[in-house]
Structures are given as C-alpha cells and as structure tokens.
Amino acid sequence: MTKTSSSRSPIHVIGGGLAGSEAAWQIARRGLPVILHEMRPVRGTEAHKTDSLAELVCSNSFRSDDAENNAVGVIHAEMRLAGSLIMACADRNQVPAGGALAVDREGFAQAVTDAIEAEPLITIAREEVTGLPPADWGQTIIATGPLTAPGLAEAISAETGQDALAFFDAIAPIIHTDSIDMSVCWFQSRYDKVGPGGTGKDYINCPMDKDQYDAFIDALIAGDTTGFKEWEGTPYFDGCLPIEIMAERGRETLRYGPMKPMGLTNAHQPDVKAYAVVQLRQDNALGTLYNMVGFQTKLKYGAQGDIIRMIPGLQNAEFARLGGLHRNTYLNSPLLLDGKLQLKSRPGLRFAGQITGCEGYVESAAMGLLAGRFAAAEVLGEELAPPPVTSAFGALLNHITGGHILSDDEPGKRSFQPMNVNFGLFPPLDPGAIVKPEGGGRFRGKDKAKAKKQAMARRALADFGEWLDPAAAQDAAE
C-alpha cells in the first residue's frame, strides 16, 4: 500500500542498507515521495541475518567519534550537522566503546527501520530489482552495496562495460606520504622512464640489502593471514597474488616480481646496488598518499603493519588503509560517475554507498546522504553544488569521482580502490593554518602532526557548515 501523498512522481532508491536508508530519508526531508526497494526477505544474502533496514553485517562500531583529531570523527560531525538519520539512530543506540561510536546493532537497525516505516513520504517495496531501473522511474539511486544481487550486477556491468564493475578487490596498503623517510628512500621511475604526465621520478623507492630482504621474506611466510569468509568464495588471480603467497612459491619470487631492483639507482648511495626494492606509486592527485606497488595481501592488520615497517624508509609508516583481498562489488567510479554521483551514460541514475568505492558504515551513509540531496535538488529544480573538498564529505566524494591517479605504466589497469575517509584525502592546509605551541616554541614529537589534523578538522567543519547554510555563514561573518 502506498503511503505517499505528494503529487510528484517518487524518487526510487534501490537497497535498504545504510546508504539507501539515508538517501530515502534525505529525499523525504525535502518533501518528496520515495519508494525504497529492499529485496530482503524476498531474497536474502549470504551475510544478512534479518530483514531490518540498515542491518550491520560486520562490526557494530562506527569507529572514532573524535571530531578534533580523526577524519572519521569529522564526518560523524558533518553528518549530524546535515540531519543524518543514520547518525541520529546510532547516537540513540550507543554502547560503551571508549572514544569510538559503537551501537547495539539490533536496536540501531530497528530504530532506522521504525523511522523509515513511520515516514509518510517513504514507501518500502519488499522486492528484488533484477535489472537496471526503467527510464520512466525518473530519478533513481542504486545503493546495493558489496552484496549486489547477480541480476542487477550483470545489468550494471552491461550498461557500464565489462571492466567497469569489480567483483573482487585486491588492495595494496596505502601510506601517508609525510610518514615516509626520504633520507632512506628516493624518487625514480624504473630506467628513468617518462610516461604520460610523468617526470621519470614518479615512484618512491625503498632499498633492501640481502639480510633485510631475507628477514622480510621470513616474516611474510610466518605472518598471520586472514582466511576467506565462506560467502566470499574469492579466488586468487595470478595478476594479483597476495605477497605472502608469492613468497611461499620461492624466496626469490618477489625479488623478480614487484620488488625487482633493476633499473633503479639509490640517490643516497649511487655505488651500492640494492638487493631488492619496494616501490610506491602516487595514489591521489594531491600527492598526500602513495600505494605499495604489487603488495596486495591477506595478512591480518596487526601483522601487516609490523611487517611493512620492516622495510627501510617505512619504519614510521602511517597507513591510510591496509591491504586486503575480498569480495567487493564496486564501480570504477572516477570513469563512470560525475561529481554528483550520477552515471555519465544515463542522467538521472545515481549510485551511493559502498558500490561507489567507499569503505565503512559512515562513509557509505554519507554518500547516500549526498545522493539523496542531489536527486531531490534535481527534481525541485534547485542547483546544489558538491560540498567543498576541504570537508570530509567533499574529500571522500572527490576521491570517488576523480581524486585518484591513473596507472600510466599499466594501461587499462584500474587504479581506483575503495577507501575510508582519512586526512590524506584532504587538500593541504594554507600556510599559517597550524596553530603553533604557546609562546611560539617548536613542536615536540608528534605534536605537529596532531596540530595539523586539528587544523584540517576545524577547516572541514567550518566549510561544510557554510555549504549547508551559506546565508547563516554570511550573517555570522558580518
């Protein structure tokens, strides 16, 4: 039975997870009718246990709630400013978790479900959408996540191209550039090759002698790895073998693979030939993040960080994300979506949540919030610009829709990888933005890094608040 009373045609949202529920809520808040299509319980998934909306299938943690020092905490704060249903329900169902925001998973999902069911402008359609929505649906958002049903996934592949939708995600660790020790490492492309847009110094290189290499291989082979979940069924492909599997195939395998030293000269010790070299490639347009070439891994996170920090130059590495290999249905969004999450080949069809190439509960919900607002603005004839890239919302959206670097040396290979929100996605600060210690003294230890994060957080919340309400920001300035 339809509850909507508006004379306007409804906006359709496919998928009742965190992103879809948030998108539907934001649309209804703007006075527009919504049909939220959720296939459970008509068709279940290997991971979900209930038919509740916004069911949490993994952890019950929304991670750090520190809006002064952590990018996740910043996006929490921005979502609250934007009237997020997901954050409101999380706050009402919080359980003790130190500085993190963790929730009673059943209470949280029930709260989201109750709110959506009680909203007169939202109709829940319990049905599977097996193909792309028909054109006469008008504005539509697909928010089906990493467990998109096969029929819809095949339809998306057919629309976007064979290589546009990834079903298995082989991820190498990504490191904050400013945590790499450049007194040990150096910039150089192999054989000084200058590719399109390159300079011949496009990689950061970390040298190893034989003893260091042998110790690294021993640690890899002994490292604690994560097995595949039963429902993932993820195969290994020769083109993206985990580094620990390559090491098990022979001690020299990595030295003749991703860690080969040929064509590289250590700028700090030109006369010393490295036994092996780990290369890192720029990962985002800002140059604040670098990924480890060929280092996809199934090592558990604790072991992974310890082993990677054995590499000379990476002893103090800070990770934007650690590596992994798992099932993850996501679009090659920078090629396919515009800056408002709309499919370039089909105006009016938007994507939101994990299928766009973001990771994490709050990140998925944030993209649902944006997709809902963009779709509503389109129907209402309003102009809604994307949020500023200095905000957590804008930084994550920019990563999804164009902030990555294409792989010049491997034509056709997708370089875009899913990402949690982190300060490495934010633009650099303006000079003088970092508040110095009282009395103008020098920073001690990690105090400068902390001050930098706090300055980015302040800028993000101020700029996002202005995006939400430009008039209020102007009045405050006056």
Short mmCIF file of C-alpha atoms in Angstrom, two decimals:
data_model
loop_
_atom_site.label_atom_id
_atom_site.label_comp_id
_atom_site.label_asym_id
_atom_site.label_seq_id
_atom_site.Cartn_x
_atom_site.Cartn_y
_atom_site.Cartn_z
CA MET A 1 0.00 0.00 0.00
CA THR A 2 1.40 3.39 -0.98
CA LYS A 3 1.69 5.97 1.78
CA THR A 4 2.89 8.88 -0.35
CA SER A 5 0.52 11.79 -0.81
CA SER A 6 2.67 14.15 -2.86
CA SER A 7 1.55 14.83 -6.43
CA ARG A 8 5.14 14.45 -7.65
CA SER A 9 6.48 11.22 -9.08
CA PRO A 10 8.50 9.31 -6.49
CA ILE A 11 12.27 9.04 -6.46
CA HIS A 12 13.32 5.38 -6.37
CA VAL A 13 16.08 4.10 -4.08
CA ILE A 14 17.29 0.52 -4.58
CA GLY A 15 18.83 -1.03 -1.46
CA GLY A 16 17.81 -0.62 2.16
CA GLY A 17 21.24 -0.59 3.76
CA LEU A 18 22.81 2.40 5.44
CA ALA A 19 23.30 4.37 2.21
CA GLY A 20 19.85 3.62 0.80
CA SER A 21 18.06 4.35 4.07
CA GLU A 22 19.92 7.65 4.45
CA ALA A 23 19.21 8.63 0.84
CA ALA A 24 15.49 7.91 1.23
CA TRP A 25 15.36 9.89 4.48
CA GLN A 26 17.09 12.93 2.98
CA ILE A 27 14.73 12.95 0.00
CA ALA A 28 11.67 12.74 2.26
CA ARG A 29 13.04 15.59 4.41
CA ARG A 30 12.76 17.74 1.29
CA GLY A 31 9.08 16.93 0.90
CA LEU A 32 9.43 14.44 -1.95
CA PRO A 33 7.97 10.91 -2.15
CA VAL A 34 10.30 7.93 -2.18
CA ILE A 35 9.96 4.25 -2.98
CA LEU A 36 12.67 2.29 -1.16
CA HIS A 37 13.23 -1.11 -2.78
CA GLU A 38 14.71 -3.76 -0.46
CA MET A 39 14.95 -7.36 -1.62
CA ARG A 40 15.08 -8.91 1.86
CA PRO A 41 13.25 -11.09 2.89
CA VAL A 42 12.13 -11.98 -0.65
CA ARG A 43 15.76 -12.73 -1.44
CA GLY A 44 18.39 -12.99 1.28
CA THR A 45 22.15 -12.61 1.15
CA GLU A 46 24.96 -14.75 2.50
CA ALA A 47 25.77 -12.15 5.15
CA HIS A 48 22.48 -10.64 6.35
CA LYS A 49 20.51 -12.39 9.10
CA THR A 50 17.34 -10.23 9.32
CA ASP A 51 15.05 -8.20 7.08
CA SER A 52 15.71 -4.97 9.03
CA LEU A 53 16.86 -1.91 7.16
CA ALA A 54 20.46 -0.78 7.80
CA GLU A 55 21.46 -4.15 9.29
CA LEU A 56 25.13 -4.14 10.32
CA VAL A 57 26.66 -7.32 8.94
CA CYS A 58 30.17 -6.89 10.35
CA SER A 59 31.36 -4.78 13.27
CA ASN A 60 29.00 -2.76 15.45
CA SER A 61 31.48 0.13 15.53
CA PHE A 62 31.21 3.38 13.59
CA ARG A 63 34.84 3.97 14.63
CA SER A 64 36.29 7.14 16.14
CA ASP A 65 33.89 9.88 17.25
CA ASP A 66 36.72 12.36 17.81
CA ALA A 67 35.88 15.33 15.59
CA GLU A 68 39.06 17.21 16.52
CA ASN A 69 41.74 14.66 15.68
CA ASN A 70 40.22 11.98 13.45
CA ALA A 71 38.75 12.24 9.94
CA VAL A 72 36.07 9.66 10.80
CA GLY A 73 35.02 11.79 13.74
CA VAL A 74 34.86 14.78 11.41
CA ILE A 75 32.49 13.03 9.02
CA HIS A 76 30.37 11.99 12.02
CA ALA A 77 30.10 15.65 12.98
CA GLU A 78 29.29 16.72 9.43
CA MET A 79 26.56 14.08 9.16
CA ARG A 80 24.98 15.29 12.38
CA LEU A 81 25.01 18.86 11.02
CA ALA A 82 23.27 17.58 7.88
CA GLY A 83 20.45 15.88 9.80
CA SER A 84 21.57 12.30 9.19
CA LEU A 85 19.09 9.58 10.17
CA ILE A 86 21.90 7.04 10.48
CA MET A 87 23.83 9.17 12.96
CA ALA A 88 20.70 10.03 14.97
CA CYS A 89 19.84 6.33 15.33
CA ALA A 90 23.45 5.47 16.16
CA ASP A 91 23.57 8.12 18.88
CA ARG A 92 20.33 6.81 20.41
CA ASN A 93 21.64 3.23 20.47
CA GLN A 94 25.22 3.86 21.58
CA VAL A 95 27.06 1.32 23.73
CA PRO A 96 30.33 1.93 25.65
CA ALA A 97 33.37 1.81 23.34
CA GLY A 98 35.89 4.35 24.64
CA GLY A 99 36.45 7.08 22.07
CA ALA A 100 34.58 5.16 19.37
CA LEU A 101 30.89 5.29 18.50
CA ALA A 102 29.61 1.72 18.78
CA VAL A 103 25.96 0.70 18.71
CA ASP A 104 23.59 -2.01 19.82
CA ARG A 105 23.27 -3.49 16.34
CA GLU A 106 19.70 -4.78 16.74
CA GLY A 107 18.49 -1.60 18.40
CA PHE A 108 20.17 0.53 15.75
CA ALA A 109 18.69 -1.37 12.79
CA GLN A 110 15.26 -1.38 14.42
CA ALA A 111 15.45 2.38 15.01
CA VAL A 112 16.26 3.03 11.33
CA THR A 113 13.50 0.65 10.21
CA ASP A 114 10.94 2.26 12.53
CA ALA A 115 11.82 5.76 11.33
CA ILE A 116 11.58 4.81 7.65
CA GLU A 117 8.30 2.91 8.15
CA ALA A 118 6.79 5.84 10.04
CA GLU A 119 7.70 8.43 7.39
CA PRO A 120 4.56 9.12 5.28
CA LEU A 121 6.58 10.06 2.18
CA ILE A 122 8.52 6.76 2.09
CA THR A 123 7.07 3.52 0.75
CA ILE A 124 9.07 0.33 1.31
CA ALA A 125 8.79 -2.15 -1.57
CA ARG A 126 10.00 -5.59 -0.48
CA GLU A 127 11.09 -6.89 -3.86
CA GLU A 128 14.22 -7.69 -5.83
CA VAL A 129 15.13 -5.33 -8.65
CA THR A 130 16.75 -7.68 -11.15
CA GLY A 131 17.81 -5.20 -13.82
CA LEU A 132 18.51 -1.54 -14.35
CA PRO A 133 15.51 0.60 -13.41
CA PRO A 134 13.28 1.59 -16.32
CA ALA A 135 13.70 5.10 -17.70
CA ASP A 136 10.18 6.09 -16.63
CA TRP A 137 11.22 5.75 -12.98
CA GLY A 138 12.99 9.07 -13.36
CA GLN A 139 15.45 9.97 -10.60
CA THR A 140 16.81 6.72 -9.15
CA ILE A 141 19.59 5.81 -6.72
CA ILE A 142 21.27 2.38 -6.63
CA ALA A 143 22.69 1.70 -3.17
CA THR A 144 23.00 -2.08 -3.16
CA GLY A 145 26.46 -2.37 -1.61
CA PRO A 146 29.10 -5.09 -1.94
CA LEU A 147 26.46 -7.87 -1.96
CA THR A 148 24.56 -6.63 -5.02
CA ALA A 149 22.38 -9.45 -6.36
CA PRO A 150 23.70 -11.16 -9.52
CA GLY A 151 20.91 -10.00 -11.84
CA LEU A 152 21.35 -6.32 -11.01
CA ALA A 153 25.14 -6.62 -11.01
CA GLU A 154 25.04 -8.14 -14.51
CA ALA A 155 22.77 -5.32 -15.71
CA ILE A 156 25.15 -2.70 -14.28
CA SER A 157 28.08 -4.43 -15.99
CA ALA A 158 26.22 -4.46 -19.30
CA GLU A 159 25.47 -0.73 -19.00
CA THR A 160 28.91 0.37 -17.87
CA GLY A 161 31.25 -2.03 -19.68
CA GLN A 162 32.87 -5.33 -18.84
CA ASP A 163 35.74 -3.91 -16.78
CA ALA A 164 33.76 -1.20 -15.01
CA LEU A 165 32.47 -3.28 -12.11
CA ALA A 166 34.89 -5.13 -9.84
CA PHE A 167 33.69 -8.23 -8.01
CA PHE A 168 36.94 -8.94 -6.18
CA ASP A 169 39.01 -6.31 -4.54
CA ALA A 170 42.80 -6.75 -4.43
CA ILE A 171 44.14 -3.88 -2.36
CA ALA A 172 47.70 -2.88 -1.60
CA PRO A 173 48.46 -0.81 1.50
CA ILE A 174 48.26 2.97 1.10
CA ILE A 175 50.65 5.15 3.12
CA HIS A 176 50.60 8.80 4.12
CA THR A 177 53.42 10.43 2.14
CA ASP A 178 54.70 12.53 5.02
CA SER A 179 55.37 9.39 7.08
CA ILE A 180 57.90 8.03 4.53
CA ASP A 181 61.57 8.58 5.42
CA MET A 182 63.04 10.26 2.34
CA SER A 183 66.52 10.21 3.85
CA VAL A 184 66.38 6.49 3.05
CA CYS A 185 64.04 6.44 0.04
CA TRP A 186 64.31 8.33 -3.25
CA PHE A 187 62.17 9.32 -6.23
CA GLN A 188 62.82 7.50 -9.53
CA SER A 189 60.94 5.62 -12.23
CA ARG A 190 62.47 2.35 -13.37
CA TYR A 191 65.11 3.13 -16.01
CA ASP A 192 64.03 6.80 -15.56
CA LYS A 193 61.10 6.10 -17.84
CA VAL A 194 58.95 9.16 -18.51
CA GLY A 195 55.34 8.13 -19.03
CA PRO A 196 52.31 10.29 -19.86
CA GLY A 197 52.27 13.13 -17.35
CA GLY A 198 55.34 11.66 -15.66
CA THR A 199 58.80 13.06 -14.95
CA GLY A 200 60.94 9.93 -14.74
CA LYS A 201 60.77 10.29 -10.94
CA ASP A 202 57.27 9.03 -10.37
CA TYR A 203 57.90 6.35 -7.74
CA ILE A 204 59.23 6.37 -4.20
CA ASN A 205 61.81 3.59 -3.87
CA CYS A 206 62.77 1.75 -0.66
CA PRO A 207 66.03 -0.24 -0.89
CA MET A 208 66.82 -3.55 0.84
CA ASP A 209 70.09 -5.40 1.24
CA LYS A 210 70.15 -9.22 1.28
CA ASP A 211 69.84 -9.58 5.04
CA GLN A 212 66.89 -7.17 5.16
CA TYR A 213 65.21 -8.98 2.26
CA ASP A 214 65.66 -12.41 3.84
CA ALA A 215 64.26 -11.19 7.16
CA PHE A 216 61.29 -9.66 5.33
CA ILE A 217 60.56 -12.91 3.45
CA ASP A 218 60.78 -14.91 6.69
CA ALA A 219 58.29 -12.55 8.32
CA LEU A 220 55.91 -12.75 5.35
CA ILE A 221 55.89 -16.55 5.36
CA ALA A 222 55.36 -16.68 9.12
CA GLY A 223 52.79 -13.86 9.10
CA ASP A 224 49.26 -14.35 10.39
CA THR A 225 46.81 -14.28 7.47
CA THR A 226 43.05 -13.89 7.28
CA GLY A 227 41.09 -16.70 5.66
CA PHE A 228 38.24 -16.02 3.27
CA LYS A 229 34.76 -15.93 4.71
CA GLU A 230 32.63 -18.79 3.44
CA TRP A 231 30.39 -16.48 1.44
CA GLU A 232 33.22 -14.62 -0.26
CA GLY A 233 34.50 -17.54 -2.33
CA THR A 234 37.29 -15.30 -3.59
CA PRO A 235 39.78 -16.94 -5.97
CA TYR A 236 43.40 -15.90 -6.32
CA PHE A 237 44.38 -14.49 -9.70
CA ASP A 238 47.98 -14.68 -10.90
CA GLY A 239 47.84 -10.97 -11.65
CA CYS A 240 47.01 -10.08 -8.04
CA LEU A 241 48.52 -12.77 -5.86
CA PRO A 242 48.99 -11.80 -2.21
CA ILE A 243 52.65 -11.10 -1.46
CA GLU A 244 52.77 -13.85 1.17
CA ILE A 245 51.60 -16.40 -1.44
CA MET A 246 54.32 -15.21 -3.82
CA ALA A 247 56.89 -15.55 -1.02
CA GLU A 248 55.74 -19.12 -0.35
CA ARG A 249 56.30 -20.00 -4.01
CA GLY A 250 60.01 -19.29 -3.67
CA ARG A 251 62.24 -16.94 -1.71
CA GLU A 252 63.36 -15.09 -4.85
CA THR A 253 59.86 -14.73 -6.36
CA LEU A 254 59.26 -11.22 -5.01
CA ARG A 255 62.78 -10.11 -5.98
CA TYR A 256 61.98 -10.98 -9.58
CA GLY A 257 58.47 -9.60 -9.30
CA PRO A 258 57.23 -6.41 -7.61
CA MET A 259 60.49 -6.00 -5.62
CA LYS A 260 62.94 -6.28 -8.52
CA PRO A 261 65.85 -3.80 -8.22
CA MET A 262 66.64 -3.48 -11.93
CA GLY A 263 66.72 -0.01 -13.48
CA LEU A 264 66.96 1.80 -10.16
CA THR A 265 69.88 3.69 -8.59
CA ASN A 266 69.85 4.72 -4.96
CA ALA A 267 70.19 8.51 -4.94
CA HIS A 268 71.70 8.40 -1.44
CA GLN A 269 74.23 5.64 -2.23
CA PRO A 270 74.71 5.52 -6.03
CA ASP A 271 77.53 2.99 -5.77
CA VAL A 272 75.56 0.47 -3.70
CA LYS A 273 73.22 -1.79 -5.68
CA ALA A 274 70.07 -2.71 -3.75
CA TYR A 275 69.30 -6.42 -3.46
CA ALA A 276 65.57 -5.66 -3.68
CA VAL A 277 63.45 -2.51 -3.95
CA VAL A 278 59.91 -1.79 -2.80
CA GLN A 279 58.19 0.83 -4.96
CA LEU A 280 55.35 3.14 -4.02
CA ARG A 281 53.22 4.95 -6.57
CA GLN A 282 51.28 8.18 -6.09
CA ASP A 283 47.69 7.30 -5.23
CA ASN A 284 45.82 10.60 -5.22
CA ALA A 285 46.03 13.82 -7.17
CA LEU A 286 47.09 15.76 -4.07
CA GLY A 287 50.20 13.59 -3.67
CA THR A 288 49.42 13.02 0.00
CA LEU A 289 49.04 9.25 -0.39
CA TYR A 290 51.22 6.56 -2.00
CA ASN A 291 50.32 2.90 -2.58
CA MET A 292 52.72 -0.05 -2.39
CA VAL A 293 53.07 -1.48 -5.89
CA GLY A 294 52.14 -5.17 -6.08
CA PHE A 295 51.64 -5.50 -2.31
CA GLN A 296 48.08 -6.83 -2.09
CA THR A 297 47.92 -9.07 0.96
CA LYS A 298 45.73 -11.20 3.20
CA LEU A 299 47.92 -10.58 6.25
CA LYS A 300 45.95 -9.62 9.34
CA TYR A 301 46.19 -5.93 10.08
CA GLY A 302 48.44 -6.17 13.14
CA ALA A 303 50.96 -8.44 11.42
CA GLN A 304 50.71 -6.40 8.22
CA GLY A 305 51.71 -3.14 9.84
CA ASP A 306 54.61 -4.73 11.71
CA ILE A 307 55.98 -6.49 8.62
CA ILE A 308 55.67 -3.47 6.31
CA ARG A 309 57.52 -1.31 8.84
CA MET A 310 60.49 -3.68 8.44
CA ILE A 311 61.04 -2.08 5.01
CA PRO A 312 63.76 0.62 5.13
CA GLY A 313 62.17 4.04 4.88
CA LEU A 314 58.78 2.79 6.06
CA GLN A 315 59.74 2.23 9.69
CA ASN A 316 57.39 5.04 10.75
CA ALA A 317 54.73 4.41 8.09
CA GLU A 318 51.22 5.65 8.81
CA PHE A 319 48.54 3.87 6.81
CA ALA A 320 45.54 5.44 5.12
CA ARG A 321 44.42 1.86 4.61
CA LEU A 322 45.95 -1.58 4.95
CA GLY A 323 45.87 -4.21 2.23
CA GLY A 324 43.31 -6.89 1.59
CA LEU A 325 41.70 -9.25 -0.90
CA HIS A 326 37.98 -9.88 -0.66
CA ARG A 327 34.68 -9.78 -2.48
CA ASN A 328 33.61 -6.20 -3.04
CA THR A 329 31.29 -5.15 -5.84
CA TYR A 330 32.17 -1.58 -6.74
CA LEU A 331 32.22 0.70 -9.77
CA ASN A 332 35.22 2.26 -11.43
CA SER A 333 33.56 5.46 -10.28
CA PRO A 334 36.07 8.09 -11.48
CA LEU A 335 35.45 6.96 -15.06
CA LEU A 336 31.70 6.38 -14.75
CA LEU A 337 30.22 8.90 -12.32
CA ASP A 338 30.08 12.67 -12.44
CA GLY A 339 30.74 14.94 -9.45
CA LYS A 340 27.18 14.39 -8.20
CA LEU A 341 27.33 10.57 -8.24
CA GLN A 342 25.34 10.39 -11.47
CA LEU A 343 26.11 7.78 -14.13
CA LYS A 344 27.57 9.74 -17.04
CA SER A 345 25.96 7.46 -19.61
CA ARG A 346 22.50 7.75 -18.06
CA PRO A 347 21.47 11.03 -16.43
CA GLY A 348 19.07 10.58 -13.55
CA LEU A 349 20.63 7.33 -12.35
CA ARG A 350 22.85 7.75 -9.31
CA PHE A 351 24.87 5.38 -7.17
CA ALA A 352 25.55 5.61 -3.44
CA GLY A 353 27.32 3.72 -0.68
CA GLN A 354 29.96 1.02 -0.99
CA ILE A 355 29.17 0.29 -4.62
CA THR A 356 30.68 3.71 -5.47
CA GLY A 357 34.04 2.73 -3.97
CA CYS A 358 33.99 3.90 -0.39
CA GLU A 359 34.60 1.77 2.69
CA GLY A 360 32.91 1.87 6.07
CA TYR A 361 29.46 2.37 7.54
CA VAL A 362 29.59 6.14 7.94
CA GLU A 363 31.26 6.70 4.56
CA SER A 364 28.54 4.68 2.84
CA ALA A 365 25.79 6.54 4.67
CA ALA A 366 27.46 9.88 3.84
CA MET A 367 27.40 9.11 0.12
CA GLY A 368 23.75 8.07 0.48
CA LEU A 369 23.04 11.41 2.11
CA LEU A 370 24.66 13.27 -0.78
CA ALA A 371 22.98 11.17 -3.48
CA GLY A 372 19.60 11.78 -1.86
CA ARG A 373 20.17 15.52 -1.70
CA PHE A 374 21.45 15.68 -5.27
CA ALA A 375 18.42 13.73 -6.57
CA ALA A 376 15.98 15.85 -4.60
CA ALA A 377 17.58 19.09 -5.82
CA GLU A 378 17.26 17.85 -9.41
CA VAL A 379 13.53 17.20 -9.00
CA LEU A 380 12.98 20.54 -7.24
CA GLY A 381 14.88 22.45 -9.93
CA GLU A 382 17.50 23.63 -7.43
CA GLU A 383 21.23 23.97 -8.00
CA LEU A 384 23.20 22.05 -5.40
CA ALA A 385 26.98 22.16 -5.76
CA PRO A 386 29.09 19.33 -4.34
CA PRO A 387 30.40 20.00 -0.82
CA PRO A 388 33.83 21.66 -0.62
CA VAL A 389 36.80 19.29 -0.95
CA THR A 390 38.13 20.69 2.33
CA SER A 391 35.23 18.96 4.15
CA ALA A 392 35.15 15.24 4.95
CA PHE A 393 32.13 14.80 2.66
CA GLY A 394 33.83 16.67 -0.16
CA ALA A 395 37.20 14.94 0.24
CA LEU A 396 35.58 11.50 0.09
CA LEU A 397 33.35 12.45 -2.85
CA ASN A 398 36.37 13.84 -4.67
CA HIS A 399 38.24 10.55 -4.17
CA ILE A 400 35.29 8.58 -5.53
CA THR A 401 34.66 10.75 -8.56
CA GLY A 402 38.14 11.81 -9.61
CA GLY A 403 40.78 12.19 -6.93
CA HIS A 404 42.82 9.12 -7.86
CA ILE A 405 45.78 8.77 -10.21
CA LEU A 406 45.55 6.69 -13.39
CA SER A 407 48.17 4.00 -13.88
CA ASP A 408 50.34 5.12 -16.81
CA ASP A 409 52.73 2.20 -16.81
CA GLU A 410 49.95 -0.40 -16.86
CA PRO A 411 47.43 0.84 -19.45
CA GLY A 412 43.87 -0.25 -18.78
CA LYS A 413 44.53 -1.41 -15.23
CA ARG A 414 42.11 0.09 -12.72
CA SER A 415 44.00 2.10 -10.13
CA PHE A 416 40.93 3.31 -8.22
CA GLN A 417 40.49 1.48 -4.92
CA PRO A 418 37.83 1.77 -2.19
CA MET A 419 38.85 3.99 0.69
CA ASN A 420 37.78 5.00 4.18
CA VAL A 421 37.72 8.72 4.87
CA ASN A 422 41.12 9.89 6.14
CA PHE A 423 43.05 13.14 6.32
CA GLY A 424 45.21 12.03 3.38
CA LEU A 425 42.22 12.77 1.12
CA PHE A 426 42.01 16.39 2.28
CA PRO A 427 43.77 19.25 0.43
CA PRO A 428 46.89 20.66 2.11
CA LEU A 429 46.41 23.45 4.61
CA ASP A 430 47.15 27.06 3.81
CA PRO A 431 50.39 28.40 5.29
CA GLY A 432 49.85 29.54 8.86
CA ALA A 433 46.78 27.36 9.42
CA ILE A 434 48.52 25.22 12.01
CA VAL A 435 48.38 26.76 15.47
CA LYS A 436 51.87 26.81 16.99
CA PRO A 437 52.57 25.93 20.62
CA GLU A 438 52.04 28.66 23.19
CA GLY A 439 54.95 31.06 23.28
CA GLY A 440 55.87 30.29 19.67
CA GLY A 441 58.14 27.38 20.55
CA ARG A 442 58.82 24.31 18.48
CA PHE A 443 56.54 21.30 18.26
CA ARG A 444 57.68 18.23 20.18
CA GLY A 445 57.32 14.64 18.98
CA LYS A 446 54.02 14.08 17.20
CA ASP A 447 52.54 17.41 18.30
CA LYS A 448 52.87 18.94 14.83
CA ALA A 449 51.02 16.04 13.19
CA LYS A 450 48.28 16.41 15.82
CA ALA A 451 48.06 20.18 15.26
CA LYS A 452 47.80 19.56 11.50
CA LYS A 453 44.87 17.17 11.95
CA GLN A 454 43.12 19.60 14.26
CA ALA A 455 43.53 22.43 11.75
CA MET A 456 42.10 20.23 8.97
CA ALA A 457 39.17 19.28 11.21
CA ARG A 458 38.40 22.93 12.04
CA ARG A 459 38.54 23.91 8.38
CA ALA A 460 36.35 20.95 7.38
CA LEU A 461 33.55 21.69 9.81
CA ALA A 462 33.58 25.42 9.06
CA ASP A 463 33.49 24.90 5.30
CA PHE A 464 30.85 22.18 5.49
CA GLY A 465 28.67 24.36 7.70
CA GLU A 466 28.89 27.13 5.12
CA TRP A 467 27.93 24.68 2.35
CA LEU A 468 24.88 23.57 4.33
CA ASP A 469 23.74 27.10 5.09
CA PRO A 470 25.56 29.82 3.10
CA ALA A 471 23.19 32.54 4.37
CA ALA A 472 23.88 31.74 8.02
CA ALA A 473 27.61 31.70 7.38
CA GLN A 474 27.39 35.10 5.69
CA ASP A 475 25.41 36.54 8.60
CA ALA A 476 27.99 35.21 11.06
CA ALA A 477 30.81 36.77 9.04
CA GLU A 478 29.09 40.13 9.08
#
